[in-house]
PDB file of C-alpha atoms and ligand atoms in Angstrom:
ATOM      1  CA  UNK A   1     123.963  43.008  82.431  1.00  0.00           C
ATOM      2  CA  UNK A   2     122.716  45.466  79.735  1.00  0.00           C
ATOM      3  CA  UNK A   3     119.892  47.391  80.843  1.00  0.00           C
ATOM      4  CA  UNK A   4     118.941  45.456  83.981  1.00  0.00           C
ATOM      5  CA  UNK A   5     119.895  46.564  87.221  1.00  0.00           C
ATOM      6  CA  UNK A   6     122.091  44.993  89.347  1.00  0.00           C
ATOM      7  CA  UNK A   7     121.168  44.162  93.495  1.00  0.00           C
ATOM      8  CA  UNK A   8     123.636  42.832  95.885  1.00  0.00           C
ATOM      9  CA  UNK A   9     122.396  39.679  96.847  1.00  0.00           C
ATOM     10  CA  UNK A  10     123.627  38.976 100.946  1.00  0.00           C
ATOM     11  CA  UNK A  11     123.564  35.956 102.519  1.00  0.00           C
ATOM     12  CA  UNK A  12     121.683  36.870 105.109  1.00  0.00           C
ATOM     13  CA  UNK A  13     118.955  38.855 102.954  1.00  0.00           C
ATOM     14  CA  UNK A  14     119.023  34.931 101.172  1.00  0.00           C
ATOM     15  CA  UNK A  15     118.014  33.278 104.389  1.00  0.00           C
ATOM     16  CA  UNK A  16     115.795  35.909 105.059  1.00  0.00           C
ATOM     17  CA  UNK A  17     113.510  35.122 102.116  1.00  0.00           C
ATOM     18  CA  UNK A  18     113.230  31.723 103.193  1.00  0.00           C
ATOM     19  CA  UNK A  19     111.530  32.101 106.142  1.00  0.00           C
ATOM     20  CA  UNK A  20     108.907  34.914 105.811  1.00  0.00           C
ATOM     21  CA  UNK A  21     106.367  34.178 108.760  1.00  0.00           C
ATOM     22  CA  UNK A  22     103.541  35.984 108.699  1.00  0.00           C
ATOM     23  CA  UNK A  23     101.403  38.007 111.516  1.00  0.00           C
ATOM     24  CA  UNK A  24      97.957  38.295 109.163  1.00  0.00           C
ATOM     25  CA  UNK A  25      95.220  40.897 109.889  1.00  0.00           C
ATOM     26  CA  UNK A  26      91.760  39.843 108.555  1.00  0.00           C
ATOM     27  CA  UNK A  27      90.721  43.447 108.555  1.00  0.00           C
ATOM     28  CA  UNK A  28      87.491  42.750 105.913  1.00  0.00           C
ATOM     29  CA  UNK A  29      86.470  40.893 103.446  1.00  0.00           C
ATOM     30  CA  UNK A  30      89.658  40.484 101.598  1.00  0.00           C
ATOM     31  CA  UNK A  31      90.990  38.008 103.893  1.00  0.00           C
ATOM     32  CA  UNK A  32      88.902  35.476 102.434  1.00  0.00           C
ATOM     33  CA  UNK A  33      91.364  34.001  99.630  1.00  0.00           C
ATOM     34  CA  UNK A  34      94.123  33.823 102.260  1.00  0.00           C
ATOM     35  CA  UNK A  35      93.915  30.496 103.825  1.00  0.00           C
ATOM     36  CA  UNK A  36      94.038  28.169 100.912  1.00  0.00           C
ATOM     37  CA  UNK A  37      97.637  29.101 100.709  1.00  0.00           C
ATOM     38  CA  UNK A  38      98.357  27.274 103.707  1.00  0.00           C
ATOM     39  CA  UNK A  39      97.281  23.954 102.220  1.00  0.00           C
ATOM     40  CA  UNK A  40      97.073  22.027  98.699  1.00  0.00           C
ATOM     41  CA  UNK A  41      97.384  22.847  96.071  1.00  0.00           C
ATOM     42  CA  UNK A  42      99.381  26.169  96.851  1.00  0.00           C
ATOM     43  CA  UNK A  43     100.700  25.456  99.982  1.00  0.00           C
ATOM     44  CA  UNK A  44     103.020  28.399 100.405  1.00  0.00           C
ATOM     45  CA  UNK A  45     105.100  26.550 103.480  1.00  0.00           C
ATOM     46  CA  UNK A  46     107.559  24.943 100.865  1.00  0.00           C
ATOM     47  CA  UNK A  47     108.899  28.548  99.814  1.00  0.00           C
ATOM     48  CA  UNK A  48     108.818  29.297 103.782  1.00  0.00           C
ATOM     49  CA  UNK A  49     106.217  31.206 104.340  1.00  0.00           C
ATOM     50  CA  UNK A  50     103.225  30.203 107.553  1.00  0.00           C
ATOM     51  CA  UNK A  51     101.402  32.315 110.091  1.00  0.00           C
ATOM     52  CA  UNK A  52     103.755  33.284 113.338  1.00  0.00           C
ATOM     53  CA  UNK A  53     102.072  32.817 116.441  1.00  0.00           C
ATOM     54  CA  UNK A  54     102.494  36.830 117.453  1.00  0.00           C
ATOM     55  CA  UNK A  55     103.860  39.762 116.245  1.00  0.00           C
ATOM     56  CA  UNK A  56     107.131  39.422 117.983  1.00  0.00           C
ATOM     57  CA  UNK A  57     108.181  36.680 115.787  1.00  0.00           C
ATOM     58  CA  UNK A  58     106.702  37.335 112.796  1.00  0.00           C
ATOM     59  CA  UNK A  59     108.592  39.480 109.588  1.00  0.00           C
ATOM     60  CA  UNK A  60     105.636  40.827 107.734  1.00  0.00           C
ATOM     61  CA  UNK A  61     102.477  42.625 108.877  1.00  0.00           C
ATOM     62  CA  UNK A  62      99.899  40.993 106.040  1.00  0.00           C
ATOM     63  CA  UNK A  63      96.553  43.300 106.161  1.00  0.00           C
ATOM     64  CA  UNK A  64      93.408  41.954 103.991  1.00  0.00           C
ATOM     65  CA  UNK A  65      90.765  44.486 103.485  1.00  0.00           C
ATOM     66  CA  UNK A  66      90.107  47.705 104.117  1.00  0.00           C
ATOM     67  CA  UNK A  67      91.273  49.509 106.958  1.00  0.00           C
ATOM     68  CA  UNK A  68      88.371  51.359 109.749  1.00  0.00           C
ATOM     69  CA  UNK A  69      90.585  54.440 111.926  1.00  0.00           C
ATOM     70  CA  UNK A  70      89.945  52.187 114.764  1.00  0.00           C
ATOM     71  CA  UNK A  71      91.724  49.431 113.035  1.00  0.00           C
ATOM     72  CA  UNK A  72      94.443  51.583 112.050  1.00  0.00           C
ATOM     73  CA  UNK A  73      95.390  51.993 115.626  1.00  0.00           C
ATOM     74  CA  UNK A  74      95.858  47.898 116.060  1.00  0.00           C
ATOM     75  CA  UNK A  75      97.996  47.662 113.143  1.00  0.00           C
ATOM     76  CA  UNK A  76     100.104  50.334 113.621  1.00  0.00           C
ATOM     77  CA  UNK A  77     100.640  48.431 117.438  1.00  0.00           C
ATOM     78  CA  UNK A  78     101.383  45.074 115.875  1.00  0.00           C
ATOM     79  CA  UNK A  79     103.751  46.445 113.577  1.00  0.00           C
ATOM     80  CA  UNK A  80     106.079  48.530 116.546  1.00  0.00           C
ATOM     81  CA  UNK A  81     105.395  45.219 118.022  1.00  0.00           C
ATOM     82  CA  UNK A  82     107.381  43.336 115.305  1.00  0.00           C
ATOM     83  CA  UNK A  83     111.254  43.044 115.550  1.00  0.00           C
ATOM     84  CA  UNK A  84     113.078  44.443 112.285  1.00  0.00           C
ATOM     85  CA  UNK A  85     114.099  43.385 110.040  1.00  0.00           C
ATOM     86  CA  UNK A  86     110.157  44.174 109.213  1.00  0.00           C
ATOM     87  CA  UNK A  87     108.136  43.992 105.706  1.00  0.00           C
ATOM     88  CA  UNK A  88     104.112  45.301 105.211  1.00  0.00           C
ATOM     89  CA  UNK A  89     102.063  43.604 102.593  1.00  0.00           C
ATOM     90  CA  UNK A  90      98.556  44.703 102.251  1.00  0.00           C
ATOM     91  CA  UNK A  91      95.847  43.234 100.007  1.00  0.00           C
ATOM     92  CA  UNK A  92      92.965  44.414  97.795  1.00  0.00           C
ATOM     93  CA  UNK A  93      91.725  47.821  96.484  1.00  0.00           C
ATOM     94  CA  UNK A  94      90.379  49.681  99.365  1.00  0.00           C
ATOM     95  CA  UNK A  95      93.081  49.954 101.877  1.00  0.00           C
ATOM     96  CA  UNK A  96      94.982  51.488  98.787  1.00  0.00           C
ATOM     97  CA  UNK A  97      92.411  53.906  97.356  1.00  0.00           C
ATOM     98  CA  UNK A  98      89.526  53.614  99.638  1.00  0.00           C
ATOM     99  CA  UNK A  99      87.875  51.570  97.284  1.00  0.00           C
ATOM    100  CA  UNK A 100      83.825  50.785  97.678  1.00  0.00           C
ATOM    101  CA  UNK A 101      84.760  52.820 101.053  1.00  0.00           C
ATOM    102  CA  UNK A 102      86.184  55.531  99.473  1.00  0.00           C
ATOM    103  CA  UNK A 103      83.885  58.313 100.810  1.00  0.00           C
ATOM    104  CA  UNK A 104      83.515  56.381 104.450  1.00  0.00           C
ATOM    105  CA  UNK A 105      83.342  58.401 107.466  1.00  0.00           C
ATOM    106  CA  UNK A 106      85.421  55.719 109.116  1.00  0.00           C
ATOM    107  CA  UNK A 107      87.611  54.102 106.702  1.00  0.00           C
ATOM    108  CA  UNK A 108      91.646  54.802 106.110  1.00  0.00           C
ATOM    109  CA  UNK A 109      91.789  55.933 102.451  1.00  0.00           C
ATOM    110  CA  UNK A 110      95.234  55.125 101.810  1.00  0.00           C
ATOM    111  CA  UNK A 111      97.335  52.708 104.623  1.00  0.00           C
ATOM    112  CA  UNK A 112     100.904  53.866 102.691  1.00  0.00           C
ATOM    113  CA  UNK A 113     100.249  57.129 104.404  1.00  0.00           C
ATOM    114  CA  UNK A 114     100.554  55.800 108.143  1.00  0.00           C
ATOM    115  CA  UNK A 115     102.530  52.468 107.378  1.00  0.00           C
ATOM    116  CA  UNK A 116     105.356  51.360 104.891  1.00  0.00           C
ATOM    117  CA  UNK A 117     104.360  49.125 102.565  1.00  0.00           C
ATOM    118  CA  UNK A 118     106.612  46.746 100.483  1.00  0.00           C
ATOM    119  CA  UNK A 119     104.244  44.483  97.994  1.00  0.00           C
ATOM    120  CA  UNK A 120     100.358  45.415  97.439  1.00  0.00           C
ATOM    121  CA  UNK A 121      98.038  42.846  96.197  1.00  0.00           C
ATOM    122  CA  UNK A 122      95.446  44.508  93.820  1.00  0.00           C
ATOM    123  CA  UNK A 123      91.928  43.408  93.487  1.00  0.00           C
ATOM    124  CA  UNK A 124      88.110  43.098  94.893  1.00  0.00           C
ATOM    125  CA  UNK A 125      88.943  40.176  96.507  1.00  0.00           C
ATOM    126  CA  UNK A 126      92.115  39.333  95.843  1.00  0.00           C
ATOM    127  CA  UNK A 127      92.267  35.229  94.743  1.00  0.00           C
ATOM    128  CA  UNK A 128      94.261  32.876  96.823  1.00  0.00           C
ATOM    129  CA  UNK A 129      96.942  32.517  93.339  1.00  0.00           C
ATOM    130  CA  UNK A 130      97.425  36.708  94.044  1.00  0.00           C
ATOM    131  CA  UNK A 131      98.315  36.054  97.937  1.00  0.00           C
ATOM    132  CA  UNK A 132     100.665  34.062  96.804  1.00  0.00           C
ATOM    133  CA  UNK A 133     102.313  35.913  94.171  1.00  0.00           C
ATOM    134  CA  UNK A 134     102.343  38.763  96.412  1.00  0.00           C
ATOM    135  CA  UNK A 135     104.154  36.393  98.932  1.00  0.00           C
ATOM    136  CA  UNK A 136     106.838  35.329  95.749  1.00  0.00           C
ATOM    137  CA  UNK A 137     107.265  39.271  94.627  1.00  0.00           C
ATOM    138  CA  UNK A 138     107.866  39.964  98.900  1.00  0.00           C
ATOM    139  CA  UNK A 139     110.545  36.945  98.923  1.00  0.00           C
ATOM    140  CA  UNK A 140     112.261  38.449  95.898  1.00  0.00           C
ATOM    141  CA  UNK A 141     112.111  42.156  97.245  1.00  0.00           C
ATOM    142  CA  UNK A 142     113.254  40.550 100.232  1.00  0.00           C
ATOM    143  CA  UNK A 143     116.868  38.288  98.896  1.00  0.00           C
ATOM    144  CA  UNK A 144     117.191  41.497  96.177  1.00  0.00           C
ATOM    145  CA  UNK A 145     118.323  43.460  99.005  1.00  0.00           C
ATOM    146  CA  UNK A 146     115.717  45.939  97.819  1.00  0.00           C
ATOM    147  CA  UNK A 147     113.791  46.540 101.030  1.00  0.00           C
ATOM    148  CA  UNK A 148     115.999  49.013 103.430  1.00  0.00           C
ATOM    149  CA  UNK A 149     115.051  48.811 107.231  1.00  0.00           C
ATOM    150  CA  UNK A 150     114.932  50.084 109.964  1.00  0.00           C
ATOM    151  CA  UNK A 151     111.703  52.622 108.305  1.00  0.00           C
ATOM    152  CA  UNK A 152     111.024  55.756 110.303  1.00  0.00           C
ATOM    153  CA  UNK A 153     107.206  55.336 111.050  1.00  0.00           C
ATOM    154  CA  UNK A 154     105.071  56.785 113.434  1.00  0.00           C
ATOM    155  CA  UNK A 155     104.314  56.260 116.584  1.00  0.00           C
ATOM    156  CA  UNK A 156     100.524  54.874 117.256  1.00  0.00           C
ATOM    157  CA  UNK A 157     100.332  57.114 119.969  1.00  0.00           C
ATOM    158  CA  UNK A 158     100.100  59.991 117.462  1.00  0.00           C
ATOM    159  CA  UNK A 159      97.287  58.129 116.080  1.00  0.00           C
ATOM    160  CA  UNK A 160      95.152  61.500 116.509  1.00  0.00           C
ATOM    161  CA  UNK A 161      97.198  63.446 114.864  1.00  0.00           C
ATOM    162  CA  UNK A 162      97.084  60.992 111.838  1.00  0.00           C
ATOM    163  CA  UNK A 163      93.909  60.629 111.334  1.00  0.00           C
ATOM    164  CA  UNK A 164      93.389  64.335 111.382  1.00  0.00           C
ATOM    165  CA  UNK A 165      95.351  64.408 108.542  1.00  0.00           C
ATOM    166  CA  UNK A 166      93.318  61.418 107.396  1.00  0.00           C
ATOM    167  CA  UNK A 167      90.048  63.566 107.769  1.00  0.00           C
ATOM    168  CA  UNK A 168      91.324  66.584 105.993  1.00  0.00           C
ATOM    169  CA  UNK A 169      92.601  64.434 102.672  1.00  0.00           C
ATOM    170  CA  UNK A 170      89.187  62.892 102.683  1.00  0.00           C
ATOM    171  CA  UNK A 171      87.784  66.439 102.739  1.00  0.00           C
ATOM    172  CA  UNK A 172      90.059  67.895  99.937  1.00  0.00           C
ATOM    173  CA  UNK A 173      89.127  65.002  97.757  1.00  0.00           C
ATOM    174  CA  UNK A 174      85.351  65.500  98.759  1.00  0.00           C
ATOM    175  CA  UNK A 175      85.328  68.614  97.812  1.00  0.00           C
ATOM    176  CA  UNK A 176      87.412  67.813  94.606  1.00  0.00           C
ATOM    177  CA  UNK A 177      84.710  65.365  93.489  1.00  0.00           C
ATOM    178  CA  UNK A 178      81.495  67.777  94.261  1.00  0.00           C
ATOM    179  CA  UNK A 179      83.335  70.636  92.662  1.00  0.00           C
TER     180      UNK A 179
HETATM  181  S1  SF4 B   1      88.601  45.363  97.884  1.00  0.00           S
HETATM  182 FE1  SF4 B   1      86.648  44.236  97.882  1.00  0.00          FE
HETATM  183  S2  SF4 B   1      87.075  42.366  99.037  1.00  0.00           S
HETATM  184 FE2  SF4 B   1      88.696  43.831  99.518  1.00  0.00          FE
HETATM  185  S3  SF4 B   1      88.032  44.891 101.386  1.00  0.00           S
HETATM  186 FE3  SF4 B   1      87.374  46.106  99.617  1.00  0.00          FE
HETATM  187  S4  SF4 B   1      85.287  45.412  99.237  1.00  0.00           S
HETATM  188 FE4  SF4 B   1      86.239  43.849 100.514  1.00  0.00          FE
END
C-alpha cells in the first residue's frame, strides 16, 4: 500500500453507507438540482440514499443554499434532533464563503463555524450529477471509517452568542475589504 493510506473498514461503518437517509433543508436557491436524484436517470435510492421522514431517523443534515441567522437556529435544532451516528453535507458557494451574500446583514458567512460538516458541494447552483457525487464522496467518508462521532457542537440555545461572533467576523472582514 505504498503511499496510500490505509482506513479500517468496520462492518458496521459498511452497513452504514448503505443506508444514508437524508433530512434535506431547502434553505435557497441551491436546492433546486436536488430532486432529480430521487428519480431517473440518477436515482440515488439504489446506493441507499432517500429523504427520512424527520430528523430523528435521518443520518445526514443536507442544507442547499445559503444560510439567513434565523435559519441557522432551525438547523442547528434539526441536527441535536438527529440520533448519532450523524453526518452534515451542505451545498453551493454561499453557505461556505457567503457567496453573492457575502456582505448580507442577515446571512451566515461560513456554516463550518456553527455546524460540522463532512462533504461540501461547490457551485452556484450546484447540478443534480454534484448532489450526487457529494452523496458517493459522503458514503465513502462514511464505510472509510473517516468520519469520528459523537462531534462536540453547540447548543442552539447559545444561538446569540454565535451569531455575535458571526457579526464581528463579518465586521473584521468588512473592514478588511474597505481598508
Ligand atoms: S450559491 Fe448560488 S444557487 Fe446557491 S444559494 Fe448561493 S446564489 Fe443560490
Amino acid at each position: 500500500m505504498s503511499g496510500k493510506k490505509k482506513f479500517k473498514l468496520g462492518f458496521a461503518e459498511w452497513v452504514r453507507s448503505r443506508s444514508i437517509w437524508m433530512i434535506h433543508y431547502c434553505s435557497a436557491c441551491g436546492a433546486i438540482e436536488l430532486p432529480p436524484n430521487m428519480m431517473a436517470p440518477l436515482d440515488a435510492e439504489r446506493w441507499g440514499i432517500m429523504p427520512a421522514p424527520s430528523p430523528r431517523q435521518a443520518d445526514v443534515l443536507v442544507i442547499m443554499g445559503y444560510v439567513t441567522k434565523k435559519t441557522l437556529k432551525v438547523l442547528m435544532r434539526l441536527y441535536h434532533q438527529m440520533p448519532e451516528p450523524r453526518y452534515v453535507m451542505v451545498g453551493c458557494n454561499c453557505p461556505a464563503t457567503g457567496g453573492l451574500y457575502w456582505d448580507s446583514y442577515s446571512t451566515v458567512k461560513a456554516v463550518d463555524e456553527f455546524l460540522p460538516v463532512d462533504v461540501w458541494v461547490p457551485g452556484c447552483m450546484p447540478r443534480a450529477e454534484d448532489w450526487l457525487q457529494g452523496f458517493l464522496k459522503l458514503r465513502k467518508k462514511i464505510s472509510e471509517g473517516r468520519i469520528v462521532n459523537p462531534r462536540p457542537v453547540e447548543e442552539p440555545g447559545e444561538l446569540e452568542e454565535l451569531i455575535y461572533r458571526e457579526i464581528e467576523m463579518r465586521e473584521k472582514m468588512m473592514a478588511k475589504v474597505r481598508g
